[in-house]
PDB file of C-alpha atoms in Angstrom:
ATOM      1  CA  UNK A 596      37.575  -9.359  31.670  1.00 77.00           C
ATOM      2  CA  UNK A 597      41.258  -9.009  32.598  1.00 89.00           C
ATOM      3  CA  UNK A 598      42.096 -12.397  32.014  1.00 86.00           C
ATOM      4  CA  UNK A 599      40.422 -12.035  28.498  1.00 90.00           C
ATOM      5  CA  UNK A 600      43.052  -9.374  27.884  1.00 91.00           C
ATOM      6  CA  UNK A 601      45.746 -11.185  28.800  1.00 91.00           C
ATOM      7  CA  UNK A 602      44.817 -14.007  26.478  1.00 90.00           C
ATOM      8  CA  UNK A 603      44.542 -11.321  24.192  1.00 91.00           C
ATOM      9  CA  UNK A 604      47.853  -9.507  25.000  1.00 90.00           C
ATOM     10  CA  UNK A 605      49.827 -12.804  25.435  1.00 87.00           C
ATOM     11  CA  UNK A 606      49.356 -13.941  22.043  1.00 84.00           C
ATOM     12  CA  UNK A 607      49.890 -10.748  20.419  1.00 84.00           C
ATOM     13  CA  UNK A 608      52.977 -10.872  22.037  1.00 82.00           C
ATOM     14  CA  UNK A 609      53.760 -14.616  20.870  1.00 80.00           C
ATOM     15  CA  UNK A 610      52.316 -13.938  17.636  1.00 77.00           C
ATOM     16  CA  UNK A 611      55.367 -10.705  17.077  1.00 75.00           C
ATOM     17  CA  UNK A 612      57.660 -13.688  17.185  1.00 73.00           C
ATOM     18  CA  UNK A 613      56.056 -16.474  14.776  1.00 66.00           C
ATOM     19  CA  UNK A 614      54.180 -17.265  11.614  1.00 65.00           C
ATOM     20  CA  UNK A 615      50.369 -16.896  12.836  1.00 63.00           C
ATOM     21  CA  UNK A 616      49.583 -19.523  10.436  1.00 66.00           C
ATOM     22  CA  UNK A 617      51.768 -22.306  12.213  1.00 73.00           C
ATOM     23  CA  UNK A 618      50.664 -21.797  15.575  1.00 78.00           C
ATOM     24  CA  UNK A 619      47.983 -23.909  17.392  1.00 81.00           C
ATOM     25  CA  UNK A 620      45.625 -23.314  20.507  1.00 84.00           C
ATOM     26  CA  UNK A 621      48.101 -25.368  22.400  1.00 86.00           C
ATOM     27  CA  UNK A 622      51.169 -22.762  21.937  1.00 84.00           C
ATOM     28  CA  UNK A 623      48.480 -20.516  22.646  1.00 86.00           C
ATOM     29  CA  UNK A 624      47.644 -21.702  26.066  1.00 87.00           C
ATOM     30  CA  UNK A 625      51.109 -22.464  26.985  1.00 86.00           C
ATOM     31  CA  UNK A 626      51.812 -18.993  26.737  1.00 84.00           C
ATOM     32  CA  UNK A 627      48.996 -17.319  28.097  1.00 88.00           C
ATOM     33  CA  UNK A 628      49.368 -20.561  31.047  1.00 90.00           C
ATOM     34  CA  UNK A 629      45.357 -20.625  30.561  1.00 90.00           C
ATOM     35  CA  UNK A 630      43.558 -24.074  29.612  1.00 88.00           C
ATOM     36  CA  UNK A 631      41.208 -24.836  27.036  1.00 85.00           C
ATOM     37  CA  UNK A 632      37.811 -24.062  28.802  1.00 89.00           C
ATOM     38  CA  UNK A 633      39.234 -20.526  29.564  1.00 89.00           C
ATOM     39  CA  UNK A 634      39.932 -20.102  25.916  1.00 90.00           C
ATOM     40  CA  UNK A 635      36.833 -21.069  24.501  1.00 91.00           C
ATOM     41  CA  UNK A 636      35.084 -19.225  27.513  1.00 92.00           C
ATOM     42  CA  UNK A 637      36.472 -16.066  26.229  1.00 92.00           C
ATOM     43  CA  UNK A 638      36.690 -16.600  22.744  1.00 91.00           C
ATOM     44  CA  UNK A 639      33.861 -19.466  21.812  1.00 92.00           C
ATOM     45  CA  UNK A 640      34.764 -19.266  17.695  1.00 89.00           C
ATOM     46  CA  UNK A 641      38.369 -20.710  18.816  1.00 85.00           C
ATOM     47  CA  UNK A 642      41.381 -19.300  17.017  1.00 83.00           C
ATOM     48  CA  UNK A 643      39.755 -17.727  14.464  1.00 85.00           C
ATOM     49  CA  UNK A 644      37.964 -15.554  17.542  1.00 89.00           C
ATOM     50  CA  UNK A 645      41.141 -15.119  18.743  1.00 88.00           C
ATOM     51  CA  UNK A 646      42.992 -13.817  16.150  1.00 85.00           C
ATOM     52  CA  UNK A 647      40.226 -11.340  14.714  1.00 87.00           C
ATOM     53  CA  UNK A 648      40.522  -9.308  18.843  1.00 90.00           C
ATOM     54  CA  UNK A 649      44.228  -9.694  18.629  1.00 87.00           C
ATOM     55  CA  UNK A 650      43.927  -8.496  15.083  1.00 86.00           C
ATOM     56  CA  UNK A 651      42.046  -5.454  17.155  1.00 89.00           C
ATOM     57  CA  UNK A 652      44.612  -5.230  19.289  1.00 91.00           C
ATOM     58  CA  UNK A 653      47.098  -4.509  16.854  1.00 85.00           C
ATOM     59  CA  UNK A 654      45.682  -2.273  14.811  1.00 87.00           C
ATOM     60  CA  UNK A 655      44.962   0.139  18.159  1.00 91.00           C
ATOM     61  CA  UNK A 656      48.477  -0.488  18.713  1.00 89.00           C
ATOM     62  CA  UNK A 657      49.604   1.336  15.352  1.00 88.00           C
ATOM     63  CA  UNK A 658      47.319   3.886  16.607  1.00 93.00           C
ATOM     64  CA  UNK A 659      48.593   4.026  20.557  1.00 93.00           C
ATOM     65  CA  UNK A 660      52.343   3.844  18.907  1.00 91.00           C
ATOM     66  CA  UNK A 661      52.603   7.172  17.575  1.00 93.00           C
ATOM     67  CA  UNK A 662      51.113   8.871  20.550  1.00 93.00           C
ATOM     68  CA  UNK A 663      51.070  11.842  21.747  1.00 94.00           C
ATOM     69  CA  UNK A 664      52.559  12.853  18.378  1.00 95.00           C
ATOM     70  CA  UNK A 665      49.316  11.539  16.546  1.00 96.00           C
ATOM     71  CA  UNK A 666      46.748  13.384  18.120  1.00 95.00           C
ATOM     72  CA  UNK A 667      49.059  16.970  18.310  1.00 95.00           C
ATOM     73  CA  UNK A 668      50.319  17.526  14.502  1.00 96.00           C
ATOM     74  CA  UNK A 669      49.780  21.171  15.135  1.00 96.00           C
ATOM     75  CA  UNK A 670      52.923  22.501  14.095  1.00 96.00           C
ATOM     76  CA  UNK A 671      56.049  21.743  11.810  1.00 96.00           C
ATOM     77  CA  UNK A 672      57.825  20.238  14.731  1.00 96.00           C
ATOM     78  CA  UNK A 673      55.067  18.391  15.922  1.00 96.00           C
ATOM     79  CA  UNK A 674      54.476  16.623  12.378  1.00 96.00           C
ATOM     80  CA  UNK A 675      58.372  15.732  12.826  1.00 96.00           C
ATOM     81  CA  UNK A 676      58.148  14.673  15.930  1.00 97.00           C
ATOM     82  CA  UNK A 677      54.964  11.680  14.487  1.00 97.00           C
ATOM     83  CA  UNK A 678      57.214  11.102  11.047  1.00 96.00           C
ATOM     84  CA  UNK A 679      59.885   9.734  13.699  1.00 96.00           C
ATOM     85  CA  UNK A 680      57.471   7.939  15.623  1.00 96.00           C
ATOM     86  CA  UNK A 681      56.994   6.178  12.297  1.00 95.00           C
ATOM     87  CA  UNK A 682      59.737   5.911  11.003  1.00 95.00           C
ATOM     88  CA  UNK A 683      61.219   4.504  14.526  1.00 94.00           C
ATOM     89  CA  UNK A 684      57.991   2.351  14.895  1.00 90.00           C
ATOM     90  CA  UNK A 685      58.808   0.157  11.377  1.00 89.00           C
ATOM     91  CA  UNK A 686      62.742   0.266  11.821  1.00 92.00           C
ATOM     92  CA  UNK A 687      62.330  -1.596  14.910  1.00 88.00           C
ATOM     93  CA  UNK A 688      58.926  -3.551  13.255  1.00 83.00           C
ATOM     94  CA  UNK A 689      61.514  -4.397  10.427  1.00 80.00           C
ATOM     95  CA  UNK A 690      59.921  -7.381   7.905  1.00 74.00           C
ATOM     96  CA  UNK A 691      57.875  -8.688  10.266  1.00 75.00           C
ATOM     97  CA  UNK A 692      54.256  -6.808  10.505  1.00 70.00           C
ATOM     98  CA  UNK A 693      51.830  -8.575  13.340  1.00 66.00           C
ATOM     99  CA  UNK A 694      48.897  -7.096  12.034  1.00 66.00           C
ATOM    100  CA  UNK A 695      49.898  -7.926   8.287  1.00 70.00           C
ATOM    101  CA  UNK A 696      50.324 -11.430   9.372  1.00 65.00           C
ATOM    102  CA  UNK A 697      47.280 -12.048  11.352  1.00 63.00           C
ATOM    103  CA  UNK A 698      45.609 -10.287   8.287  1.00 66.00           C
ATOM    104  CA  UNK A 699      46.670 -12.485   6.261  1.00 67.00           C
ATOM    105  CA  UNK A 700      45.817 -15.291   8.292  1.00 62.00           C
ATOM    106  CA  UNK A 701      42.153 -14.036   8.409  1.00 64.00           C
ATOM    107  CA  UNK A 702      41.726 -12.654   4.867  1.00 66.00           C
ATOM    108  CA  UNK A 703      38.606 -14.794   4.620  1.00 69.00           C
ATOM    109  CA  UNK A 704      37.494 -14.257   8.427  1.00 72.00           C
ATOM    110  CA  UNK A 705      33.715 -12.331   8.547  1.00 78.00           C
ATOM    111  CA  UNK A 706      34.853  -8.695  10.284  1.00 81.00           C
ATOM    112  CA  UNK A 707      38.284  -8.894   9.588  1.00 79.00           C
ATOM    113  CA  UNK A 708      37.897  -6.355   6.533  1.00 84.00           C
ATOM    114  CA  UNK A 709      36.734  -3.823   9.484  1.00 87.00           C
ATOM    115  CA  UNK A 710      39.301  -4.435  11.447  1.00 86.00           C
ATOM    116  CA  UNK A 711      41.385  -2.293   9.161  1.00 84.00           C
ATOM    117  CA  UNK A 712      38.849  -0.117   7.598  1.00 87.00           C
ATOM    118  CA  UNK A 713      38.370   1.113  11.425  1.00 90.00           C
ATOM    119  CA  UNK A 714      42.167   1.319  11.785  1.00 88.00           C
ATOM    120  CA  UNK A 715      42.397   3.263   8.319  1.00 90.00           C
ATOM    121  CA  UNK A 716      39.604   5.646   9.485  1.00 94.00           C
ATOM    122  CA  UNK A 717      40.761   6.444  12.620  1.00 94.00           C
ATOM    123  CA  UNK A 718      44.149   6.726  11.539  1.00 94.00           C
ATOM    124  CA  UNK A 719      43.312   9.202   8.576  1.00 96.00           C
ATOM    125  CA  UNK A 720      40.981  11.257  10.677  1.00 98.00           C
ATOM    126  CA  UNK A 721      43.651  12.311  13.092  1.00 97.00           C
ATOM    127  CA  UNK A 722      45.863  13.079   9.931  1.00 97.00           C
ATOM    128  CA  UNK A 723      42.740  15.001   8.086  1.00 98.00           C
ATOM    129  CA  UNK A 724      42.492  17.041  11.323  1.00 97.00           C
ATOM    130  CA  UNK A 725      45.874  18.026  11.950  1.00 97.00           C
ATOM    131  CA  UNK A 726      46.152  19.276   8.275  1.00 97.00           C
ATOM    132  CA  UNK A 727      43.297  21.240   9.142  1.00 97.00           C
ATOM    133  CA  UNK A 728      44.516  22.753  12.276  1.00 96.00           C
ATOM    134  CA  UNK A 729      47.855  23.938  10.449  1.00 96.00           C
ATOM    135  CA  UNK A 730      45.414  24.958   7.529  1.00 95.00           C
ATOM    136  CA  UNK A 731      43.514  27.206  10.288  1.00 96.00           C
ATOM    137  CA  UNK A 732      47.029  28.649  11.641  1.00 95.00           C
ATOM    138  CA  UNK A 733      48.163  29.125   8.315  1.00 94.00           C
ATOM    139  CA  UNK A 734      51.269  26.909   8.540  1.00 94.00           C
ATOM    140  CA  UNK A 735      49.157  24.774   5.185  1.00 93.00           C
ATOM    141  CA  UNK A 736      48.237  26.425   2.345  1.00 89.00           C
ATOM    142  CA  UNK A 737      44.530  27.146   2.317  1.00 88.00           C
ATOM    143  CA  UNK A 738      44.351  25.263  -1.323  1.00 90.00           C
ATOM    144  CA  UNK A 739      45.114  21.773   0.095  1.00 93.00           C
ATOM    145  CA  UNK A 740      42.439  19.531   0.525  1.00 96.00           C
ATOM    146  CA  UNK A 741      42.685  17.924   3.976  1.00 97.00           C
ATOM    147  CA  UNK A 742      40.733  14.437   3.604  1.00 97.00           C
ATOM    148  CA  UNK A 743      42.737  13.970   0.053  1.00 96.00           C
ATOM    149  CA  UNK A 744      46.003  14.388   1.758  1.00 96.00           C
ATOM    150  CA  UNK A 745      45.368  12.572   4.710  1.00 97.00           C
ATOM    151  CA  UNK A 746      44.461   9.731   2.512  1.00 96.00           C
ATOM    152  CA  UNK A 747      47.299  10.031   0.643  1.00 95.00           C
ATOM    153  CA  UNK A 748      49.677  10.367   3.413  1.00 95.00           C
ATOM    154  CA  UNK A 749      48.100   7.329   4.986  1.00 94.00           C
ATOM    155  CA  UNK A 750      48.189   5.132   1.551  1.00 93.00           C
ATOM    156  CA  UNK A 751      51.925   6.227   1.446  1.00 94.00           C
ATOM    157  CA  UNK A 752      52.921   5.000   4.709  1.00 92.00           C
ATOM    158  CA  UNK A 753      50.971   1.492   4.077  1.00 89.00           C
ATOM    159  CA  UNK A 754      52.881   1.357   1.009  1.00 90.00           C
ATOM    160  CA  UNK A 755      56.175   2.473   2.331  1.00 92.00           C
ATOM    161  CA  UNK A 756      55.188  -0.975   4.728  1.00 90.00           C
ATOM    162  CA  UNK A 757      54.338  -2.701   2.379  1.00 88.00           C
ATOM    163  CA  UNK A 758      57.649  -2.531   0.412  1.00 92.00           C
ATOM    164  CA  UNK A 759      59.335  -2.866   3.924  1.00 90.00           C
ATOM    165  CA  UNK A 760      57.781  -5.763   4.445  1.00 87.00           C
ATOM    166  CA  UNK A 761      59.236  -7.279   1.018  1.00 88.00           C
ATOM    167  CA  UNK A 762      62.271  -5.741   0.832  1.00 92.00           C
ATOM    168  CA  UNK A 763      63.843  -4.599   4.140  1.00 90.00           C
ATOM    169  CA  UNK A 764      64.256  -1.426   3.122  1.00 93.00           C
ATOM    170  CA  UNK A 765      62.380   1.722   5.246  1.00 94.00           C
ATOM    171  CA  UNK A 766      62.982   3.662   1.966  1.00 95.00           C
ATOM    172  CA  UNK A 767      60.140   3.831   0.344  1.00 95.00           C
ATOM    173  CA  UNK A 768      58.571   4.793   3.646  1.00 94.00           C
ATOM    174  CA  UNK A 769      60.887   7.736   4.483  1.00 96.00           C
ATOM    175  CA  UNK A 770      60.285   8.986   0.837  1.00 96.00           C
ATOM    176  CA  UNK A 771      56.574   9.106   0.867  1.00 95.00           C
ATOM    177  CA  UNK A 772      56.456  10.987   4.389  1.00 95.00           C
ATOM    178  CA  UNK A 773      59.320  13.330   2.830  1.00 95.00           C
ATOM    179  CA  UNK A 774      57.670  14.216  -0.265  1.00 95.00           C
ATOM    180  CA  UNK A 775      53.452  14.821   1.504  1.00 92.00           C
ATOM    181  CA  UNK A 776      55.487  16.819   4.037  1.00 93.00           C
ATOM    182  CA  UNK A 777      56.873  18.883   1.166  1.00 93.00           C
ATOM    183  CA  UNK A 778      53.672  18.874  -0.438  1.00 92.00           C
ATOM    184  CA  UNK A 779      51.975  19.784   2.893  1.00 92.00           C
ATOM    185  CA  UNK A 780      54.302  22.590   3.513  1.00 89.00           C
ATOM    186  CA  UNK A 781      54.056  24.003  -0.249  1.00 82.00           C
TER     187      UNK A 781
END
Protein backbone atom coordinates (compact mmCIF):
# COMPACT_ATOMS: atom_id res chain seq x y z
CA UNK A 1 0.00 0.00 0.00
CA UNK A 2 2.88 2.48 0.27
CA UNK A 3 3.75 2.40 -3.16
CA UNK A 4 -0.01 3.11 -3.96
CA UNK A 5 0.52 6.32 -2.02
CA UNK A 6 3.30 7.37 -3.64
CA UNK A 7 1.64 7.02 -7.00
CA UNK A 8 -0.88 8.88 -5.35
CA UNK A 9 1.34 11.59 -3.74
CA UNK A 10 3.65 11.87 -6.83
CA UNK A 11 1.08 12.99 -9.09
CA UNK A 12 -0.56 15.28 -6.81
CA UNK A 13 2.58 16.77 -6.66
CA UNK A 14 3.06 16.85 -10.63
CA UNK A 15 -0.42 17.69 -11.05
CA UNK A 16 0.28 21.38 -8.62
CA UNK A 17 2.47 22.18 -11.57
CA UNK A 18 0.32 21.37 -14.86
CA UNK A 19 -3.03 21.37 -16.57
CA UNK A 20 -4.54 17.85 -15.37
CA UNK A 21 -6.21 17.72 -18.60
CA UNK A 22 -2.88 17.59 -20.73
CA UNK A 23 -1.15 15.07 -18.89
CA UNK A 24 -0.94 11.33 -19.86
CA UNK A 25 -0.18 7.99 -17.90
CA UNK A 26 3.24 8.26 -19.35
CA UNK A 27 4.17 11.71 -17.45
CA UNK A 28 2.53 9.93 -14.83
CA UNK A 29 4.86 7.05 -14.55
CA UNK A 30 7.87 9.02 -15.28
CA UNK A 31 7.30 10.79 -12.25
CA UNK A 32 6.20 8.37 -9.90
CA UNK A 33 9.41 6.06 -11.82
CA UNK A 34 6.59 3.17 -11.63
CA UNK A 35 5.57 1.21 -14.97
CA UNK A 36 2.37 0.53 -16.38
CA UNK A 37 1.42 -2.84 -14.64
CA UNK A 38 2.05 -1.04 -11.25
CA UNK A 39 -0.37 1.61 -12.30
CA UNK A 40 -3.12 -0.34 -13.39
CA UNK A 41 -2.36 -2.76 -10.38
CA UNK A 42 -3.21 0.00 -8.10
CA UNK A 43 -5.57 1.89 -9.91
CA UNK A 44 -7.34 -0.70 -12.60
CA UNK A 45 -9.93 2.29 -14.05
CA UNK A 46 -6.53 4.05 -15.35
CA UNK A 47 -6.36 7.82 -15.05
CA UNK A 48 -9.65 8.42 -14.38
CA UNK A 49 -8.95 6.03 -11.03
CA UNK A 50 -6.19 8.00 -10.53
CA UNK A 51 -7.30 11.25 -10.50
CA UNK A 52 -10.67 10.64 -8.45
CA UNK A 53 -7.85 9.27 -5.07
CA UNK A 54 -5.64 12.16 -5.90
CA UNK A 55 -8.78 14.22 -6.09
CA UNK A 56 -9.08 12.57 -2.31
CA UNK A 57 -5.95 13.49 -1.59
CA UNK A 58 -6.42 16.97 -2.10
CA UNK A 59 -9.36 17.67 -0.65
CA UNK A 60 -7.84 16.04 2.90
CA UNK A 61 -5.11 18.29 2.15
CA UNK A 62 -7.38 21.56 2.45
CA UNK A 63 -8.43 19.89 5.52
CA UNK A 64 -4.71 18.79 6.99
CA UNK A 65 -3.60 22.55 5.80
CA UNK A 66 -5.22 24.52 8.34
CA UNK A 67 -4.30 22.27 11.17
CA UNK A 68 -4.12 22.51 14.36
CA UNK A 69 -5.97 25.82 13.87
CA UNK A 70 -9.04 23.87 12.33
CA UNK A 71 -9.87 21.58 14.89
CA UNK A 72 -9.14 24.40 18.02
CA UNK A 73 -11.36 27.62 16.97
CA UNK A 74 -12.07 27.99 20.62
CA UNK A 75 -11.23 31.42 21.12
CA UNK A 76 -10.85 34.87 19.23
CA UNK A 77 -7.20 34.20 18.74
CA UNK A 78 -7.57 30.83 17.79
CA UNK A 79 -10.19 31.74 14.90
CA UNK A 80 -7.25 34.26 13.82
CA UNK A 81 -4.80 32.07 14.03
CA UNK A 82 -7.15 29.44 11.08
CA UNK A 83 -8.21 32.88 9.02
CA UNK A 84 -4.26 33.10 8.46
CA UNK A 85 -3.87 29.61 7.79
CA UNK A 86 -6.26 30.49 4.97
CA UNK A 87 -5.48 33.25 3.95
CA UNK A 88 -1.59 32.06 3.81
CA UNK A 89 -2.79 28.67 2.31
CA UNK A 90 -4.43 30.53 -1.11
CA UNK A 91 -1.70 33.40 -1.27
CA UNK A 92 0.81 30.82 -1.78
CA UNK A 93 -2.07 28.46 -3.84
CA UNK A 94 -2.41 31.74 -5.95
CA UNK A 95 -4.59 30.94 -9.47
CA UNK A 96 -3.77 27.65 -9.58
CA UNK A 97 -6.26 25.28 -7.36
CA UNK A 98 -5.20 21.30 -7.67
CA UNK A 99 -8.34 20.18 -6.48
CA UNK A 100 -10.35 22.74 -8.75
CA UNK A 101 -8.45 21.39 -11.62
CA UNK A 102 -8.69 17.75 -11.12
CA UNK A 103 -12.44 18.65 -10.47
CA UNK A 104 -12.80 19.89 -13.36
CA UNK A 105 -11.14 17.25 -15.10
CA UNK A 106 -13.60 14.72 -13.50
CA UNK A 107 -16.85 16.74 -13.51
CA UNK A 108 -18.45 13.77 -15.24
CA UNK A 109 -16.40 11.01 -13.20
CA UNK A 110 -19.08 8.59 -10.97
CA UNK A 111 -17.93 9.67 -7.10
CA UNK A 112 -16.29 12.66 -7.91
CA UNK A 113 -19.42 14.81 -6.67
CA UNK A 114 -18.51 13.09 -3.11
CA UNK A 115 -15.31 13.84 -3.22
CA UNK A 116 -16.25 17.37 -2.32
CA UNK A 117 -19.49 16.91 -0.63
CA UNK A 118 -17.20 14.85 1.99
CA UNK A 119 -14.64 17.68 1.90
CA UNK A 120 -17.56 20.35 2.37
CA UNK A 121 -18.96 18.28 5.30
CA UNK A 122 -16.07 17.73 7.09
CA UNK A 123 -14.86 21.05 6.58
CA UNK A 124 -18.19 22.77 7.84
CA UNK A 125 -18.52 20.45 10.77
CA UNK A 126 -15.31 21.56 12.36
CA UNK A 127 -16.50 25.23 11.64
CA UNK A 128 -20.26 24.39 13.06
CA UNK A 129 -18.46 23.08 16.18
CA UNK A 130 -16.13 25.69 16.95
CA UNK A 131 -19.02 28.29 16.70
CA UNK A 132 -20.58 26.20 19.14
CA UNK A 133 -17.83 25.92 21.58
CA UNK A 134 -17.43 29.89 21.63
CA UNK A 135 -21.36 29.88 21.73
CA UNK A 136 -20.98 27.61 25.04
CA UNK A 137 -18.14 30.07 26.50
CA UNK A 138 -20.05 32.90 25.57
CA UNK A 139 -17.46 34.51 23.28
CA UNK A 140 -20.78 34.02 20.29
CA UNK A 141 -23.87 35.35 20.84
CA UNK A 142 -26.34 32.70 21.90
CA UNK A 143 -28.75 33.95 18.82
CA UNK A 144 -26.40 32.69 16.05
CA UNK A 145 -27.20 29.67 14.44
CA UNK A 146 -24.07 27.49 14.22
CA UNK A 147 -24.74 25.08 11.08
CA UNK A 148 -26.07 28.42 9.10
CA UNK A 149 -22.88 30.18 9.78
CA UNK A 150 -20.62 27.52 9.28
CA UNK A 151 -22.17 27.12 5.94
CA UNK A 152 -21.90 30.44 5.21
CA UNK A 153 -18.43 30.90 6.30
CA UNK A 154 -17.51 27.87 4.26
CA UNK A 155 -19.52 29.12 0.94
CA UNK A 156 -17.56 32.43 1.51
CA UNK A 157 -14.20 31.06 1.49
CA UNK A 158 -15.06 28.79 -1.77
CA UNK A 159 -16.16 31.90 -3.25
CA UNK A 160 -13.40 34.10 -2.08
CA UNK A 161 -11.40 30.96 -4.25
CA UNK A 162 -13.28 31.03 -6.63
CA UNK A 163 -12.77 34.73 -7.57
CA UNK A 164 -9.01 34.04 -6.74
CA UNK A 165 -8.89 31.65 -9.05
CA UNK A 166 -10.22 34.17 -11.88
CA UNK A 167 -8.85 37.12 -10.86
CA UNK A 168 -5.66 36.91 -8.74
CA UNK A 169 -6.92 38.77 -6.25
CA UNK A 170 -7.21 37.13 -2.35
CA UNK A 171 -9.76 39.98 -1.85
CA UNK A 172 -12.77 38.70 -2.00
CA UNK A 173 -11.48 35.98 0.29
CA UNK A 174 -10.11 38.25 3.07
CA UNK A 175 -13.51 40.15 2.92
CA UNK A 176 -15.80 37.27 3.44
CA UNK A 177 -13.67 35.86 6.50
CA UNK A 178 -13.62 39.67 7.77
CA UNK A 179 -17.18 40.33 7.61
CA UNK A 180 -18.58 36.27 9.28
CA UNK A 181 -15.89 37.11 11.85
CA UNK A 182 -17.68 40.39 12.52
CA UNK A 183 -20.86 38.75 12.26
CA UNK A 184 -19.61 35.91 14.53
CA UNK A 185 -18.36 38.26 17.09
CA UNK A 186 -21.68 40.55 17.01
Amino acid sequence: MRRRAQIIEGTAAHLRTQDPGGITLEDIRAVTRTSNSQIFHYFPGGKEELFLEVARYEADQVIEDQQPYLSALDTWADWERWRETVLARYRAQGQQCPLGSLMSQLAETPGAPEVVSALIGRWQAEVERGIRGMQASGLIRAGIDPARCAAATIAGIQGGVLVLRSTGDVGHLEASMEILFDHLRG
